[in-house]
Amino acid sequence: MNILVVYSTRTGNTRKVGQAIFDALPEHKTFLSVEEAEGESSFYDLVFAGFWAYRKSADQASRHFLSRMQCANAALYATAGAYPDSEHARLCLIHGAALLPSGTHLWGSFICQGRVDPASAARTAARYPMGHPHSMTPERRKRLEDASSHPDEADLERARQFALTVVAGMKQMGER
């Protein structure tokens, strides 16, 4: 099985998770940024596509890649400042999956918390006054503080296990 692991990153979080996925996979694998992978996905049996969460979906470069992907099989992974069990994280994965071309089989998705670019957080804090839905509330500050230590080793181990589960599932379906 030929596997492509792609990533888009702003702070290094998604690349780090992608590297953990790549390292867990068997031979015949390639690791590229979404920009490097443009037009390459048709040569693979499975693509693990990684993005950083932006406005409850994938970042712009990943949206471009995902919507033009030419592989029949995909698995998504993402990083977000949000807690991984939150509604926001769930929507990021749903909206990311919706970008895949019709007929692409999604074998699974994974999201973990990741450090938010401090400049981006500062711009948000300056832009929205208290009382606005996007203002820098104490809860939001706590979430960003929690995110600053992620992805951690436990996140990376969950990513490795996710990768192995996806590959095992594909192999099992191929044996039937």
Tab-separated table of C-alpha atoms in Angstrom:
chain	number	residue	atom	x	y	z
A	1	MET	CA	0.000	0.000	0.000
A	2	ASN	CA	1.404	3.415	-1.001
A	3	ILE	CA	0.549	6.100	1.546
A	4	LEU	CA	0.883	9.863	1.361
A	5	VAL	CA	0.888	11.969	4.537
A	6	VAL	CA	0.353	15.669	3.856
A	7	TYR	CA	0.146	18.586	6.226
A	8	SER	CA	-0.429	22.304	6.387
A	9	THR	CA	0.949	24.136	9.386
A	10	ARG	CA	1.241	27.607	10.798
A	11	THR	CA	2.910	26.957	14.147
A	12	GLY	CA	4.385	23.498	13.515
A	13	ASN	CA	1.615	21.606	15.341
A	14	THR	CA	0.099	19.826	12.351
A	15	ARG	CA	3.496	18.927	10.912
A	16	LYS	CA	4.423	17.376	14.264
A	17	VAL	CA	1.248	15.262	14.321
A	18	GLY	CA	1.778	14.333	10.663
A	19	GLN	CA	5.329	13.209	11.436
A	20	ALA	CA	3.995	10.940	14.209
A	21	ILE	CA	1.475	9.431	11.784
A	22	PHE	CA	4.164	8.998	9.124
A	23	ASP	CA	6.551	7.326	11.569
A	24	ALA	CA	3.875	4.818	12.636
A	25	LEU	CA	3.073	3.712	9.094
A	26	PRO	CA	4.588	0.744	7.271
A	27	GLU	CA	6.927	1.184	4.289
A	28	HIS	CA	5.940	2.801	0.967
A	29	LYS	CA	5.087	6.191	2.397
A	30	THR	CA	5.757	9.828	1.586
A	31	PHE	CA	5.577	12.938	3.795
A	32	LEU	CA	4.920	16.314	2.098
A	33	SER	CA	3.391	19.710	2.755
A	34	VAL	CA	0.082	20.306	0.963
A	35	GLU	CA	1.886	22.690	-1.372
A	36	GLU	CA	4.508	20.056	-2.282
A	37	ALA	CA	1.795	17.416	-2.728
A	38	GLU	CA	-0.279	19.373	-5.248
A	39	GLY	CA	-1.117	16.961	-8.077
A	40	GLU	CA	0.601	13.999	-6.374
A	41	SER	CA	-2.319	12.339	-4.594
A	42	SER	CA	-3.414	10.182	-7.548
A	43	PHE	CA	-0.283	8.030	-7.142
A	44	TYR	CA	-1.296	6.774	-3.690
A	45	ASP	CA	-3.715	4.229	-2.238
A	46	LEU	CA	-4.363	6.346	0.872
A	47	VAL	CA	-3.819	9.974	1.822
A	48	PHE	CA	-3.612	11.175	5.419
A	49	ALA	CA	-4.415	14.886	5.041
A	50	GLY	CA	-3.621	17.211	7.928
A	51	PHE	CA	-4.790	20.759	8.489
A	52	TRP	CA	-4.918	23.422	11.137
A	53	ALA	CA	-8.390	24.536	12.095
A	54	TYR	CA	-9.536	27.850	10.719
A	55	ARG	CA	-13.074	29.139	11.135
A	56	LYS	CA	-14.509	25.699	11.908
A	57	SER	CA	-12.900	24.112	8.855
A	58	ALA	CA	-9.495	23.608	7.279
A	59	ASP	CA	-7.000	26.378	6.559
A	60	GLN	CA	-6.960	27.843	3.043
A	61	ALA	CA	-4.060	25.766	1.663
A	62	SER	CA	-5.661	22.564	2.953
A	63	ARG	CA	-9.065	23.512	1.559
A	64	HIS	CA	-7.425	23.867	-1.836
A	65	PHE	CA	-5.655	20.501	-1.542
A	66	LEU	CA	-8.629	18.580	-0.121
A	67	SER	CA	-11.077	19.806	-2.745
A	68	ARG	CA	-8.727	18.710	-5.552
A	69	MET	CA	-7.449	15.488	-4.043
A	70	GLN	CA	-7.352	12.595	-6.505
A	71	CYS	CA	-7.118	9.588	-4.208
A	72	ALA	CA	-10.053	7.291	-3.526
A	73	ASN	CA	-9.126	6.845	0.145
A	74	ALA	CA	-8.488	9.507	2.781
A	75	ALA	CA	-8.057	9.962	6.499
A	76	LEU	CA	-8.066	13.419	8.079
A	77	TYR	CA	-6.134	14.757	11.017
A	78	ALA	CA	-6.171	18.262	12.422
A	79	THR	CA	-4.959	20.532	15.166
A	80	ALA	CA	-6.980	23.286	16.795
A	81	GLY	CA	-6.817	25.613	19.742
A	82	ALA	CA	-10.161	24.136	20.764
A	83	TYR	CA	-10.517	21.140	23.054
A	84	PRO	CA	-10.631	17.961	20.933
A	85	ASP	CA	-13.966	16.866	22.401
A	86	SER	CA	-15.627	20.235	21.730
A	87	GLU	CA	-18.343	21.053	19.232
A	88	HIS	CA	-15.884	23.357	17.465
A	89	ALA	CA	-13.410	20.504	16.936
A	90	ARG	CA	-16.179	18.198	15.716
A	91	LEU	CA	-17.323	20.806	13.196
A	92	CYS	CA	-13.754	21.343	11.958
A	93	LEU	CA	-13.528	17.660	11.043
A	94	ILE	CA	-17.002	17.573	9.486
A	95	HIS	CA	-16.328	20.660	7.377
A	96	GLY	CA	-12.886	19.356	6.417
A	97	ALA	CA	-14.406	16.060	5.263
A	98	ALA	CA	-17.039	17.924	3.250
A	99	LEU	CA	-14.228	19.374	1.122
A	100	LEU	CA	-13.213	15.947	-0.190
A	101	PRO	CA	-14.285	15.183	-3.749
A	102	SER	CA	-17.397	13.074	-4.206
A	103	GLY	CA	-16.587	9.371	-4.087
A	104	THR	CA	-13.610	9.701	-1.727
A	105	HIS	CA	-13.870	7.154	1.080
A	106	LEU	CA	-13.073	8.699	4.467
A	107	TRP	CA	-11.482	6.054	6.695
A	108	GLY	CA	-11.439	8.171	9.817
A	109	SER	CA	-10.484	11.468	11.378
A	110	PHE	CA	-8.409	12.642	14.310
A	111	ILE	CA	-8.043	16.009	16.007
A	112	CYS	CA	-5.945	17.190	18.908
A	113	GLN	CA	-5.332	20.478	20.568
A	114	GLY	CA	-2.455	22.605	19.324
A	115	ARG	CA	-0.704	25.789	20.322
A	116	VAL	CA	-2.319	28.895	18.817
A	117	ASP	CA	-0.134	31.516	17.165
A	118	PRO	CA	0.268	34.180	19.896
A	119	ALA	CA	0.063	37.016	17.346
A	120	SER	CA	-3.255	35.664	16.092
A	121	ALA	CA	-4.626	35.440	19.646
A	122	ALA	CA	-3.481	39.012	20.324
A	123	ARG	CA	-5.202	40.282	17.158
A	124	THR	CA	-8.423	38.545	18.184
A	125	ALA	CA	-8.229	40.023	21.687
A	126	ALA	CA	-7.676	43.516	20.284
A	127	ARG	CA	-10.384	43.214	17.635
A	128	TYR	CA	-13.344	42.075	19.733
A	129	PRO	CA	-14.576	43.969	22.804
A	130	MET	CA	-15.846	42.142	25.890
A	131	GLY	CA	-19.359	40.878	25.318
A	132	HIS	CA	-18.706	40.014	21.665
A	133	PRO	CA	-18.959	36.248	20.901
A	134	HIS	CA	-15.255	36.205	19.956
A	135	SER	CA	-13.956	38.362	22.831
A	136	MET	CA	-11.083	37.137	24.996
A	137	THR	CA	-13.043	35.766	27.936
A	138	PRO	CA	-11.389	34.074	30.910
A	139	GLU	CA	-12.575	30.720	29.507
A	140	ARG	CA	-10.973	31.457	26.140
A	141	ARG	CA	-7.710	32.501	27.815
A	142	LYS	CA	-7.728	29.223	29.798
A	143	ARG	CA	-8.311	27.182	26.625
A	144	LEU	CA	-5.447	28.961	24.845
A	145	GLU	CA	-3.196	28.384	27.850
A	146	ASP	CA	-4.140	24.686	27.850
A	147	ALA	CA	-3.483	24.488	24.108
A	148	SER	CA	0.007	25.957	24.483
A	149	SER	CA	1.441	22.609	25.617
A	150	HIS	CA	-0.036	20.607	22.734
A	151	PRO	CA	0.408	18.487	20.791
A	152	ASP	CA	2.055	16.555	23.586
A	153	GLU	CA	3.365	12.986	23.649
A	154	ALA	CA	-0.074	11.573	24.533
A	155	ASP	CA	-1.565	13.379	21.497
A	156	LEU	CA	1.185	12.001	19.267
A	157	GLU	CA	0.617	8.467	20.542
A	158	ARG	CA	-3.104	8.779	19.807
A	159	ALA	CA	-2.194	9.983	16.294
A	160	ARG	CA	0.079	6.974	15.764
A	161	GLN	CA	-2.676	4.616	16.933
A	162	PHE	CA	-5.168	6.385	14.655
A	163	ALA	CA	-2.860	5.799	11.674
A	164	LEU	CA	-2.416	2.122	12.466
A	165	THR	CA	-6.171	1.653	12.916
A	166	VAL	CA	-6.908	3.260	9.536
A	167	VAL	CA	-4.359	1.091	7.728
A	168	ALA	CA	-5.579	-2.067	9.480
A	169	GLY	CA	-9.166	-1.230	8.528
A	170	MET	CA	-8.237	-0.760	4.886
A	171	LYS	CA	-6.296	-4.022	4.835
A	172	GLN	CA	-9.170	-5.868	6.483
A	173	MET	CA	-11.653	-4.552	3.913
A	174	GLY	CA	-9.261	-5.491	1.110
A	175	GLU	CA	-9.087	-9.079	2.375
A	176	ARG	CA	-12.835	-9.587	2.185
